[in-house]
XYZ file of C-alpha atoms in Angstrom:
781
model
C -19.742 38.189 -44.127
C -17.374 36.402 -41.067
C -20.231 34.551 -39.390
C -19.419 31.840 -42.624
C -16.453 31.049 -42.237
C -17.074 29.180 -39.227
C -20.680 27.857 -40.401
C -20.515 23.786 -39.857
C -20.454 21.271 -43.137
C -24.166 20.713 -43.985
C -25.254 16.824 -43.078
C -27.450 15.826 -46.145
C -30.319 16.834 -44.069
C -29.684 19.242 -43.505
C -30.306 21.118 -47.430
C -34.394 21.231 -46.730
C -35.135 24.707 -46.203
C -36.442 25.608 -42.951
C -39.827 27.055 -42.598
C -40.168 31.031 -43.712
C -40.549 31.659 -40.082
C -37.444 31.095 -38.790
C -36.509 34.162 -40.035
C -38.112 35.171 -37.400
C -35.468 35.859 -33.726
C -37.681 34.103 -31.324
C -38.469 31.494 -33.151
C -34.546 30.431 -33.580
C -33.848 30.484 -30.231
C -36.771 28.009 -29.359
C -35.758 25.671 -31.688
C -32.149 25.543 -30.704
C -32.808 25.228 -26.834
C -35.473 21.576 -28.088
C -32.140 20.834 -29.873
C -30.870 17.189 -28.858
C -27.567 16.833 -30.040
C -25.271 18.040 -31.972
C -26.354 17.405 -35.827
C -29.738 19.792 -34.513
C -27.209 22.235 -34.023
C -25.388 22.483 -37.197
C -28.660 22.414 -39.305
C -29.942 25.457 -37.420
C -26.439 27.419 -37.442
C -26.026 26.986 -41.373
C -29.622 28.292 -41.582
C -28.625 30.916 -38.954
C -25.550 31.481 -41.168
C -27.511 31.441 -44.542
C -30.190 34.407 -42.985
C -27.847 36.150 -41.361
C -29.324 36.142 -38.236
C -25.604 35.513 -36.403
C -25.028 39.387 -35.849
C -28.538 39.111 -34.332
C -27.267 38.553 -29.847
C -29.990 36.406 -29.225
C -29.592 34.133 -32.091
C -25.617 34.080 -31.067
C -25.313 33.434 -27.885
C -28.176 31.066 -27.557
C -26.078 28.758 -30.700
C -23.193 29.422 -28.422
C -24.561 28.036 -25.470
C -26.154 25.085 -27.295
C -22.642 24.001 -28.354
C -22.166 24.705 -25.111
C -24.422 22.373 -23.775
C -24.153 19.420 -26.138
C -20.219 19.109 -24.430
C -18.603 17.216 -27.550
C -14.976 18.112 -28.536
C -16.614 19.171 -31.532
C -19.089 21.235 -29.812
C -17.047 22.755 -27.645
C -15.043 23.941 -30.694
C -17.656 25.451 -32.322
C -18.681 27.167 -29.649
C -15.434 28.936 -29.125
C -15.161 29.557 -32.351
C -18.688 31.369 -32.757
C -17.681 33.617 -29.175
C -14.662 34.553 -30.666
C -16.622 36.049 -34.131
C -19.620 37.468 -31.389
C -16.820 38.450 -29.374
C -15.591 41.056 -32.667
C -18.774 43.028 -32.672
C -20.474 42.559 -29.189
C -19.113 42.037 -25.467
C -19.981 39.008 -24.378
C -22.457 38.776 -21.549
C -22.043 36.856 -18.289
C -24.605 34.156 -19.888
C -21.926 33.833 -22.504
C -19.025 33.160 -20.523
C -21.078 31.057 -18.439
C -22.599 29.329 -21.031
C -18.984 27.983 -22.288
C -17.201 27.461 -18.564
C -20.534 25.212 -18.341
C -19.626 22.942 -20.866
C -16.472 22.918 -20.725
C -16.602 22.100 -17.362
C -19.006 19.084 -17.859
C -16.787 17.874 -20.323
C -13.763 17.284 -18.136
C -11.799 20.049 -19.504
C -11.474 21.674 -16.166
C -7.926 23.538 -17.343
C -9.969 25.282 -19.386
C -13.193 25.962 -17.881
C -10.563 28.014 -15.318
C -9.006 29.699 -17.967
C -12.018 30.851 -19.534
C -13.516 31.952 -15.386
C -9.875 34.140 -15.389
C -10.452 35.747 -19.192
C -13.639 36.463 -17.504
C -12.817 38.510 -14.712
C -10.067 40.066 -16.804
C -12.792 41.419 -18.563
C -14.061 43.054 -15.920
C -17.031 41.015 -15.473
C -17.589 39.964 -11.699
C -19.174 36.072 -11.623
C -22.604 35.039 -10.644
C -24.109 31.479 -9.531
C -24.266 29.947 -12.526
C -20.771 30.522 -13.019
C -19.955 28.680 -9.769
C -21.788 26.281 -10.143
C -20.700 24.505 -12.832
C -16.991 25.235 -12.877
C -17.870 23.109 -8.948
C -19.484 19.966 -10.601
C -16.417 20.299 -12.637
C -13.746 20.083 -10.381
C -15.512 17.332 -8.560
C -15.534 15.079 -11.387
C -12.637 15.577 -12.601
C -11.227 14.904 -8.925
C -9.025 18.102 -9.424
C -8.917 19.378 -5.768
C -6.615 21.705 -6.360
C -8.960 24.096 -7.894
C -11.978 22.970 -6.211
C -9.903 24.631 -3.343
C -9.010 27.440 -5.431
C -12.662 28.116 -5.758
C -13.038 27.686 -2.941
C -11.093 30.156 -1.411
C -11.870 33.043 -4.418
C -16.080 32.514 -3.517
C -14.971 33.382 0.448
C -13.483 36.563 -1.345
C -15.601 37.644 -3.438
C -18.966 35.752 -2.216
C -20.634 38.359 -1.064
C -21.274 40.186 -4.007
C -25.170 38.991 -5.012
C -25.035 36.315 -1.910
C -23.369 34.061 -3.426
C -21.650 32.740 -0.748
C -24.981 31.720 0.489
C -26.438 30.752 -2.856
C -27.888 27.174 -1.529
C -26.972 25.206 -4.111
C -22.991 26.260 -4.388
C -22.549 25.228 -1.085
C -24.162 21.582 -1.971
C -21.932 21.746 -4.606
C -18.729 22.903 -2.201
C -20.262 20.202 0.295
C -20.268 16.997 -2.541
C -16.401 18.288 -4.138
C -14.907 17.184 -0.216
C -17.157 14.290 0.190
C -15.822 12.964 -2.982
C -11.859 14.201 -1.807
C -12.731 12.415 1.248
C -12.092 15.653 3.284
C -15.552 15.223 4.996
C -13.768 17.553 8.096
C -14.473 20.418 5.567
C -17.235 19.610 3.814
C -19.038 19.626 7.566
C -17.114 22.831 8.052
C -19.127 23.800 4.832
C -22.101 22.178 5.975
C -22.331 23.865 9.567
C -21.599 27.234 8.216
C -25.076 27.249 5.561
C -27.371 28.998 6.991
C -30.237 27.481 5.520
C -30.635 23.407 4.728
C -32.122 21.347 2.171
C -32.066 17.301 1.983
C -29.383 17.771 -0.386
C -27.510 19.298 1.469
C -27.883 16.289 4.313
C -28.172 13.524 1.690
C -24.472 14.827 0.307
C -22.949 15.006 3.957
C -24.550 12.050 4.722
C -22.945 10.470 1.631
C -19.322 10.965 2.007
C -19.943 9.599 5.680
C -21.061 6.532 4.612
C -18.385 6.112 1.601
C -15.327 7.355 4.312
C -14.696 6.258 7.086
C -16.715 6.973 9.488
C -20.531 5.433 8.300
C -21.503 5.871 12.168
C -21.976 9.421 11.550
C -23.834 8.785 8.061
C -26.068 7.137 10.600
C -26.471 10.280 13.033
C -26.566 12.542 10.134
C -29.766 11.113 9.012
C -31.710 10.820 12.106
C -30.652 14.740 12.930
C -32.296 15.466 9.306
C -35.421 13.824 10.820
C -35.552 15.129 14.138
C -38.488 17.772 15.285
C -39.522 17.499 10.979
C -36.934 19.901 10.154
C -36.363 18.200 6.933
C -38.795 15.139 4.885
C -35.810 12.543 3.538
C -36.039 11.309 -0.056
C -35.003 7.726 -1.284
C -31.620 9.118 -2.106
C -30.803 10.188 1.878
C -32.599 6.891 2.978
C -30.272 4.783 0.677
C -26.804 6.589 1.571
C -27.939 5.788 5.185
C -29.077 2.077 4.319
C -25.679 1.492 2.462
C -23.818 3.027 5.683
C -25.639 0.022 7.593
C -24.641 -2.513 5.477
C -20.900 -1.801 5.400
C -21.197 -1.303 8.967
C -23.278 -4.440 9.134
C -25.620 -3.105 11.502
C -29.147 -4.673 10.529
C -30.837 -3.115 12.922
C -30.572 -0.012 12.554
C -30.917 -0.683 8.906
C -34.336 -1.760 9.294
C -35.116 1.331 11.140
C -34.261 3.388 8.193
C -36.410 1.600 6.158
C -39.449 2.031 8.656
C -38.682 5.179 8.719
C -38.951 5.834 4.832
C -42.048 3.925 4.381
C -43.622 5.610 7.027
C -42.516 8.679 5.311
C -44.466 7.650 1.749
C -41.154 7.070 0.305
C -41.752 5.590 -3.079
C -39.584 1.939 -2.772
C -37.747 2.298 -5.968
C -35.795 -0.290 -7.589
C -31.903 1.749 -6.139
C -34.140 1.663 -2.897
C -34.742 -2.041 -2.941
C -31.426 -2.696 -4.567
C -29.991 -0.714 -1.219
C -32.044 -2.604 1.506
C -30.995 -6.301 -0.668
C -27.185 -5.304 -0.364
C -27.902 -5.025 4.044
C -29.503 -8.377 4.452
C -26.432 -9.733 2.499
C -23.979 -8.227 3.799
C -25.655 -8.834 8.038
C -25.668 -12.562 7.044
C -29.708 -12.736 6.711
C -29.548 -14.540 3.024
C -32.160 -15.693 2.272
C -34.325 -12.493 3.137
C -32.642 -10.650 0.158
C -32.810 -13.889 -1.567
C -36.344 -13.495 -1.306
C -37.157 -10.128 -2.284
C -34.315 -10.895 -5.432
C -36.866 -13.772 -6.850
C -40.464 -11.407 -5.445
C -38.850 -8.033 -7.751
C -39.980 -8.269 -11.125
C -38.088 -5.500 -12.858
C -34.886 -6.438 -11.886
C -31.744 -4.245 -13.078
C -28.121 -5.079 -14.099
C -27.351 -3.171 -10.330
C -29.640 -5.851 -8.551
C -28.413 -8.467 -9.954
C -24.353 -7.267 -9.497
C -25.297 -6.949 -5.694
C -26.344 -10.362 -5.562
C -23.459 -11.856 -7.951
C -20.459 -9.615 -5.611
C -22.613 -10.942 -2.224
C -22.364 -13.676 -3.463
C -18.595 -14.335 -4.184
C -17.856 -12.118 -0.746
C -19.949 -14.488 1.541
C -17.662 -17.548 -0.537
C -20.728 -18.646 -1.930
C -18.985 -18.749 -5.166
C -21.521 -21.986 -6.683
C -24.759 -19.812 -5.754
C -22.813 -16.809 -7.826
C -21.779 -18.625 -11.103
C -25.558 -20.380 -10.977
C -27.512 -16.802 -10.957
C -24.867 -15.515 -13.538
C -26.304 -18.605 -15.519
C -29.968 -17.660 -14.780
C -28.694 -13.882 -15.563
C -28.001 -14.688 -18.810
C -30.918 -16.908 -19.627
C -32.639 -13.659 -18.282
C -31.706 -11.630 -21.519
C -29.261 -9.541 -19.477
C -25.680 -8.239 -20.304
C -23.533 -8.014 -17.987
C -21.653 -5.395 -17.271
C -18.126 -4.604 -15.695
C -18.859 -5.072 -12.466
C -20.443 -8.089 -13.185
C -17.852 -9.598 -15.097
C -14.891 -9.056 -11.576
C -17.775 -10.911 -9.078
C -18.219 -14.259 -11.184
C -14.692 -13.981 -11.833
C -13.896 -14.016 -8.072
C -16.376 -15.898 -7.762
C -14.961 -18.356 -10.122
C -11.180 -18.397 -8.485
C -12.725 -19.838 -4.697
C -13.707 -22.242 -6.933
C -9.956 -23.286 -7.714
C -11.562 -25.716 -10.490
C -9.275 -24.556 -13.456
C -12.054 -26.399 -16.220
C -14.300 -23.979 -14.674
C -11.704 -21.169 -14.886
C -11.158 -21.528 -18.883
C -15.128 -22.170 -19.317
C -15.834 -18.972 -17.772
C -11.762 -16.762 -19.735
C -13.990 -18.487 -22.565
C -16.779 -16.437 -22.681
C -15.097 -13.212 -21.332
C -13.485 -13.743 -24.735
C -16.105 -14.426 -27.422
C -17.801 -11.430 -26.137
C -14.531 -9.009 -25.822
C -15.147 -8.633 -22.427
C -11.334 -8.691 -22.082
C -11.438 -4.863 -22.785
C -11.186 -4.437 -19.197
C -8.073 -4.061 -17.607
C -9.572 -5.087 -14.163
C -11.417 -7.651 -16.127
C -8.278 -9.678 -17.079
C -6.648 -8.904 -13.369
C -9.817 -11.227 -12.725
C -8.804 -13.707 -15.234
C -5.567 -13.869 -13.519
C -6.855 -14.424 -10.082
C -8.915 -17.087 -11.349
C -5.304 -19.005 -13.136
C -3.073 -18.384 -9.987
C -5.981 -19.832 -7.175
C -6.274 -23.142 -10.051
C -2.114 -23.010 -9.562
C -1.503 -22.841 -13.042
C 0.796 -19.798 -13.339
C 1.970 -19.930 -16.334
C -1.991 -19.186 -18.053
C -1.578 -16.147 -15.694
C 1.113 -15.076 -17.214
C 0.308 -15.520 -20.901
C -2.563 -13.032 -19.810
C -0.428 -10.630 -18.193
C 2.973 -10.415 -19.715
C 0.616 -9.090 -22.702
C -1.153 -6.670 -21.438
C -0.682 -3.226 -22.222
C -1.748 -1.404 -19.666
C -0.261 -3.039 -16.758
C -2.328 -1.663 -13.785
C -1.282 -1.538 -10.377
C -3.454 -4.082 -9.628
C -2.634 -6.890 -12.390
C 0.872 -6.138 -10.819
C -0.729 -7.088 -6.670
C -2.483 -9.820 -8.184
C 0.355 -11.574 -9.694
C 2.870 -11.093 -6.573
C -0.005 -12.714 -4.352
C -0.598 -15.208 -6.674
C 3.133 -16.104 -6.864
C 3.205 -16.264 -2.906
C 0.102 -18.478 -2.546
C 1.851 -21.109 -4.882
C 5.122 -20.720 -3.341
C 6.951 -19.463 -5.818
C 8.979 -16.786 -3.874
C 11.455 -16.775 -7.108
C 9.221 -15.194 -9.129
C 7.099 -13.094 -6.508
C 10.289 -10.701 -6.132
C 10.984 -10.968 -9.590
C 7.725 -9.022 -10.135
C 7.921 -7.084 -6.958
C 11.344 -5.586 -8.457
C 9.860 -4.699 -11.372
C 6.711 -2.733 -10.209
C 6.628 0.851 -12.364
C 5.375 2.011 -8.817
C 3.825 0.284 -5.535
C 0.931 1.093 -2.958
C 0.236 0.172 0.406
C -1.367 -3.259 -0.776
C 1.986 -3.906 -2.201
C 4.471 -3.368 0.065
C 2.025 -5.236 2.982
C 2.056 -8.214 0.594
C 4.983 -9.011 0.864
C 5.981 -7.690 4.444
C 2.990 -10.426 5.284
C 4.303 -12.918 3.452
C 6.983 -12.762 4.901
C 5.654 -12.203 8.326
C 3.439 -15.931 7.594
C 7.096 -17.506 7.138
C 9.090 -16.049 10.132
C 11.565 -14.451 7.663
C 10.939 -11.465 10.750
C 13.930 -9.729 9.440
C 13.443 -9.705 5.781
C 10.165 -8.302 6.860
C 11.744 -5.308 8.867
C 13.991 -4.089 6.194
C 10.646 -4.573 3.557
C 9.285 -1.961 6.604
C 12.138 0.158 6.547
C 12.901 0.211 2.570
C 8.998 0.428 2.576
C 9.270 3.381 5.198
C 12.585 5.113 2.712
C 10.258 5.005 -0.251
C 7.802 7.493 1.012
C 4.920 5.141 1.409
C 4.154 5.691 4.693
C 2.169 2.490 7.169
C -1.735 1.951 6.752
C -3.796 0.252 9.174
C -3.089 -3.096 7.468
C 0.941 -2.410 7.716
C 0.716 -2.340 11.211
C -2.043 -5.715 11.544
C -2.001 -6.219 15.303
C -2.628 -9.496 15.173
C -0.381 -12.193 16.920
C 2.093 -12.416 13.553
C 2.076 -8.506 14.044
C 3.171 -8.961 17.512
C 5.605 -11.868 16.777
C 7.388 -9.546 13.781
C 7.720 -6.030 15.790
C 9.137 -8.580 19.203
C 11.626 -10.341 16.522
C 12.722 -7.184 15.320
C 13.842 -5.799 18.300
C 15.422 -9.463 18.741
C 17.659 -8.958 15.960
C 18.506 -5.246 16.580
C 19.706 -6.373 20.852
C 17.228 -4.154 21.846
C 15.637 -6.245 24.500
C 13.546 -3.315 26.329
C 11.801 -2.016 23.425
C 10.907 -6.112 22.860
C 9.442 -6.720 26.572
C 7.724 -3.175 26.038
C 5.913 -4.717 22.447
C 5.652 -7.644 24.296
C 3.303 -6.062 27.200
C 1.573 -4.206 25.171
C 0.353 -6.996 23.196
C -0.786 -8.228 26.650
C -2.491 -4.591 27.339
C -3.802 -5.516 23.262
C -5.815 -8.793 24.329
C -3.527 -10.730 22.306
C -3.164 -14.439 23.799
C 0.748 -14.543 23.036
C 1.814 -18.182 21.659
C 4.534 -20.495 21.669
C 6.303 -18.283 18.632
C 6.421 -14.768 20.536
C 7.776 -16.500 23.659
C 10.903 -17.525 21.238
C 11.488 -14.031 20.276
C 11.238 -12.835 23.822
C 14.258 -14.546 25.435
C 16.050 -13.983 21.661
C 15.866 -10.381 22.593
C 16.381 -10.864 25.990
C 19.190 -13.172 25.659
C 20.634 -11.063 22.601
C 20.332 -7.531 25.435
C 22.080 -9.632 28.310
C 18.796 -9.466 30.186
C 19.310 -12.156 32.257
C 16.602 -11.708 34.746
C 13.595 -10.760 32.533
C 15.001 -13.988 30.381
C 14.397 -15.914 33.588
C 11.129 -14.465 34.603
C 9.668 -14.942 30.835
C 10.792 -18.046 30.743
C 8.363 -19.435 34.311
C 5.803 -17.236 33.107
C 5.975 -19.766 30.358
C 3.642 -21.968 32.425
C 2.631 -19.994 35.097
C 0.402 -17.274 33.926
C -0.474 -18.881 30.345
C -0.168 -22.304 30.780
C 2.301 -22.992 27.944
C 5.097 -26.252 28.318
C 8.131 -25.097 27.056
C 9.410 -26.365 24.127
C 13.629 -27.508 23.194
C 13.007 -24.407 21.262
C 12.705 -22.709 24.522
C 15.273 -23.810 26.688
C 17.817 -23.605 24.116
C 16.732 -19.899 24.248
C 17.769 -19.795 27.747
C 20.509 -21.841 27.462
C 21.454 -18.821 25.065
C 20.787 -16.096 27.289
C 23.160 -17.499 30.308
C 25.715 -19.033 28.566
C 25.965 -15.329 26.510
C 26.177 -14.092 30.194
C 28.945 -15.996 31.270
C 26.544 -18.493 33.776
C 27.744 -21.438 31.868
C 27.200 -23.688 35.308
C 23.548 -22.591 35.740
C 23.522 -23.527 31.372
C 24.391 -26.569 32.360
C 22.252 -27.768 34.833
C 19.502 -25.977 33.413
C 20.021 -28.726 29.799
C 20.744 -32.059 32.469
C 16.814 -31.180 34.076
C 15.093 -30.797 30.372
C 12.021 -32.643 30.806
C 12.796 -34.274 27.282
C 15.896 -34.575 25.388
C 17.837 -32.056 24.238
C 18.968 -31.787 19.923
C 22.084 -30.394 19.171
C 21.094 -26.914 19.066
C 20.448 -26.727 22.692
C 24.324 -28.070 23.002
C 25.526 -26.275 20.426
C 24.305 -23.021 21.646
C 25.980 -23.566 25.120
C 30.075 -24.915 23.306
C 29.016 -21.638 21.069
C 29.474 -19.868 24.709
C 32.127 -21.407 25.751
C 34.095 -20.698 23.214
C 33.845 -17.230 24.298
C 34.318 -17.871 27.856
C 37.128 -20.139 26.539
C 36.404 -23.120 29.591
C 38.290 -25.601 27.299
C 36.711 -28.250 29.358
C 32.824 -27.343 28.995
C 34.011 -27.056 25.419
C 35.002 -29.771 24.745
C 32.189 -32.285 26.673
C 29.393 -29.390 24.320
C 31.636 -30.754 21.328
C 30.575 -34.542 21.567
C 27.012 -33.701 22.381
C 26.954 -31.804 19.402
C 29.059 -34.617 17.460
C 27.011 -37.385 18.772
C 24.099 -36.053 17.873
C 24.603 -33.953 15.064
C 28.433 -36.218 13.491
C 27.294 -33.849 10.072
C 27.788 -30.198 10.976
C 31.393 -28.924 10.297
C 30.927 -26.378 12.077
C 31.264 -27.500 15.205
C 34.867 -28.831 14.346
C 35.315 -24.891 13.661
C 34.161 -23.949 17.554
C 36.835 -26.060 18.873
C 39.609 -25.257 16.574
C 39.121 -21.697 17.596
C 38.968 -22.710 21.468
C 41.822 -24.981 21.119
C 43.237 -21.917 19.414
C 42.632 -18.698 21.588
C 43.903 -21.189 24.846
C 47.805 -22.243 22.328
C 46.633 -25.793 22.612
C 48.325 -25.107 18.748
C 48.967 -29.517 18.745
C 44.993 -29.887 19.185
C 44.055 -27.010 16.651
C 45.908 -29.177 13.976
C 44.535 -32.537 15.037
C 40.766 -31.119 14.682
C 41.799 -29.346 11.209
C 43.223 -32.404 9.594
C 39.934 -34.707 10.938
C 37.860 -31.457 9.135
C 40.487 -32.444 5.897
C 39.518 -36.115 5.957
C 36.164 -35.044 6.168
C 36.287 -32.856 3.176
C 34.992 -30.452 5.432
C 36.447 -26.963 4.473
C 35.646 -23.971 7.123
C 33.959 -21.130 5.505
C 36.172 -18.133 5.065
C 35.351 -14.365 5.907
C 33.413 -12.682 2.718
C 31.282 -8.977 2.827
C 29.080 -7.042 0.555
C 29.026 -3.538 0.230
C 26.724 -1.553 -2.728
C 28.483 1.125 -4.392
C 26.438 2.751 -7.238
C 23.758 0.040 -8.156
C 27.220 -2.481 -7.649
C 27.312 -5.901 -5.964
C 31.093 -5.998 -4.333
C 32.621 -8.837 -2.183
C 34.877 -8.915 -0.387
C 36.927 -12.202 1.274
C 39.060 -12.319 4.248
C 42.821 -11.758 3.117
C 42.255 -11.966 -0.590
C 43.883 -8.948 -2.180
C 42.507 -9.717 -5.545
C 39.774 -6.278 -6.029
C 40.504 -4.420 -8.563
C 41.121 -1.648 -6.165
C 43.181 -3.302 -3.205
C 45.963 -0.749 -3.613
C 43.744 2.002 -3.058
C 42.069 -0.190 -0.209
C 45.243 -0.795 1.569
C 46.554 2.491 1.376
C 42.982 3.561 3.302
C 43.361 0.901 5.052
C 46.179 1.828 6.601
C 45.672 5.729 6.781
C 42.652 4.108 9.173
C 44.794 1.990 11.037
C 46.848 5.067 11.828
C 43.843 7.414 12.692
C 42.021 4.767 15.464
C 45.345 4.249 16.721
C 45.583 7.457 17.897
C 42.442 7.662 19.216
C 43.127 4.593 21.418
C 42.501 1.543 19.471
C 44.769 -1.149 19.836
C 44.657 -4.312 17.472
C 43.262 -7.635 19.754
C 45.223 -10.262 18.175
C 43.651 -12.498 20.212
C 41.834 -12.929 17.792
C 44.093 -14.577 15.302
C 43.553 -18.409 15.880
C 46.968 -18.803 14.107
C 49.995 -19.995 15.106
C 52.157 -16.850 13.525
C 54.188 -14.244 14.170
C 52.594 -10.795 15.840
C 53.244 -9.064 13.054
C 51.105 -11.282 10.652
C 48.550 -11.467 13.167
C 47.866 -7.691 13.062
C 48.006 -8.110 8.667
C 45.993 -10.630 8.489
C 43.504 -8.872 11.215
C 43.411 -5.551 8.908
C 42.107 -7.867 6.389
C 39.117 -8.957 7.906
C 36.782 -8.783 5.104
C 34.240 -6.108 7.027
C 37.286 -4.206 7.763
C 38.110 -4.421 3.882
C 34.295 -2.971 2.631
C 34.136 -0.591 4.935
C 37.369 0.593 3.828
C 35.945 0.631 0.471
C 33.332 2.824 0.909
C 34.878 5.453 2.479
C 36.750 6.121 -0.639
C 33.454 5.800 -2.673
C 31.047 7.296 -1.317
C 30.797 11.478 -0.402
C 31.776 12.576 3.295
C 28.356 11.840 5.355
C 26.762 9.212 3.547
C 25.916 5.964 5.417
C 28.107 2.531 5.015
C 26.378 -0.546 4.882
C 27.796 -3.793 4.707
C 26.551 -7.589 5.165
C 28.387 -10.392 6.719
C 28.131 -14.130 6.403
C 29.728 -14.399 9.817
C 29.803 -13.342 13.046
C 31.695 -9.686 13.210
C 34.881 -10.352 15.650
C 35.266 -7.975 18.715
C 38.076 -6.615 17.219
C 36.561 -5.889 13.985
C 33.453 -4.792 16.675
C 36.019 -2.393 18.646
C 37.261 -1.015 14.999
C 34.166 0.028 13.617
C 32.384 2.167 16.420
C 35.621 3.811 16.399
C 35.558 4.603 12.417
C 32.144 6.121 13.222
C 33.425 9.044 14.846
C 37.252 9.417 13.619
C 35.306 9.504 10.373
C 31.871 10.798 11.194
C 29.546 8.066 9.455
C 26.804 5.973 9.811
C 28.165 2.454 9.513
C 25.513 -0.824 9.287
C 27.347 -4.065 9.835
C 24.565 -7.517 9.177
C 26.347 -10.051 9.833
C 25.154 -13.421 10.249
C 23.010 -12.857 13.525
C 22.184 -9.587 14.103
C 22.252 -5.754 12.851
C 25.219 -3.660 14.518
C 24.459 0.249 14.017
C 27.926 2.202 14.581
C 27.058 5.382 15.442
C 29.220 7.898 17.075
C 31.680 5.638 18.677
C 28.756 3.326 20.083
C 26.772 0.127 18.542
C 22.715 -0.653 18.444
C 24.224 -4.151 20.460
C 25.439 -2.042 22.874
C 28.474 -4.351 22.937
C 26.761 -6.891 23.928
C 26.519 -9.483 21.175
């Protein structure tokens, strides 16, 4: 008979004849129900086949049920084969389909379970309570959210059949399913629509809120549950509510919950004790937790881990390591949680020898098979400053998780190895919030605010939305945001952020005043800048430092208030430094005040004779005034000092390749096309009203040559190449090493209109975003 085709190979012990009464179908069913593993089921299967009982529906159905219940890959394979053979002679019942669905769901094979469910419905059979329960359990276990919501939708459609929709077990499974996926609103909606609730219903929802973002809600739900003796709590519901109090660090509420549990007659289990110890540890009542721990005579691994993890969390590293040694002496075998907790403690100690000993223990006991253990060892070596040892673990790892990468990056930053940090950040296969936040926070801490905001924008462009950590609103975060607005010339936004910071209860420091004064300077907000400068002393009790005076000189100078800027310098309570005089010199150059420029340059060179840029500025101011003899003398002085004027250079990225253009340098391989493009641009822009500002060519040459030199400024060549090499409408981004000149600034505004492109030029001072004839700096830079 065909049944023999699926009969398993007999194991050595299966060759024995089973008792003669086994020929009775009832005894077959009883033996199958009592079978505990696949070997026992296989032996019974052999006898069923031998005695020709497979054709009996009760025997074959229970055999399929037994194989499905075992839930292994081999048993499920036998179950399917037996099911197919059964279907050759009989119509499969709902019980059989449910058996298979339960088996595949329990084993985490959700796709196969769904396929079986669909086949069952196609056969004209209506699913019942025992169909939906295992499916929901399987979807929860496999974290299959889409499949679970699909099944819920189906329940709403057909649920009235046989009362399935009101089945309390199914509804509890739905609550648990949504809670496990963090969809607490959906879980609560199912809970609210239940006609009847039991302690499992309440506990599933309490547990969801306790582990989610609203543990306070979990505590409230517990008290709602026990109000008026509606539902008697069990040890699990109490443990969930107490764990919520641990998360809230609310010791009083936790103790009240526990007292209620004792008064309700709930058994004091080891799991409940573990929850209570965790509460005391997390709330800082360490001595009470230690007393409970030492009084316990039947400690399990969970209780040991609770103490070890909390010691590490509280920075009590020595106690954690000592308790780990006690645990080993007690004969308790450590698990993954143990090793990670003790690794954290060892890393806190920062002792290389302790770290190496612990690493040795892990290797001797083959505990490095878990990637999170390897990550913990990397963290130990990083915190001990042994980067090479950390890389020797990280580099050969076959399964580098995002945590592995983040641990290395964080360690490199902590040890000041920015090159390795950037290298590993760029090499990451994918980045999570921790990856981005680690880099952004580190840049902020280093006061590299422009780089921080650039990376923040890259994070957004990648599709990763900022989370609460990304938007850490502490003084550093506010300073970074205000600094970013300063760089962009958005002074009004910077002032708004400053006022929001004050409303948020954050006290400003001297650094944030530097950023807000810089923002006022770049935005031409003279009145507001004066007010902030005065408020430092008046409202916040800060005595302005030399850097704040420098910001004010820059603010007044940019606005053309050179006399007021000079008076401010002379009234400073401390000696002005070369930065302060340099700010005045730069302003004098912009506003062509030759006399003050010479005086400011003299002061700068007295304080810092090595600043070559001062000679360049002075040369430029002489050139703008047509004093070519003085220009020659300054440049001769530069030559004698061996100082070369830094040429303007601009970079643009096209299809992953960086192209560099230097003013008046025509060595680029596509220069012929670029020259033609520049001619076309000049013609189109002249029709739009562009007139080259020849005053910006600080050389004693004729006007035609001046116009040519002006057209060969590096940012113009870079933009021309960008127009040639990118599709219509694609934004063009250029980085320049020097400040953009006023002619190029006017040029870019018109290009953005005539060619309908967004253009961003990042010069050495700020960002310029050109769009539809306007610049983000509002022509004030």
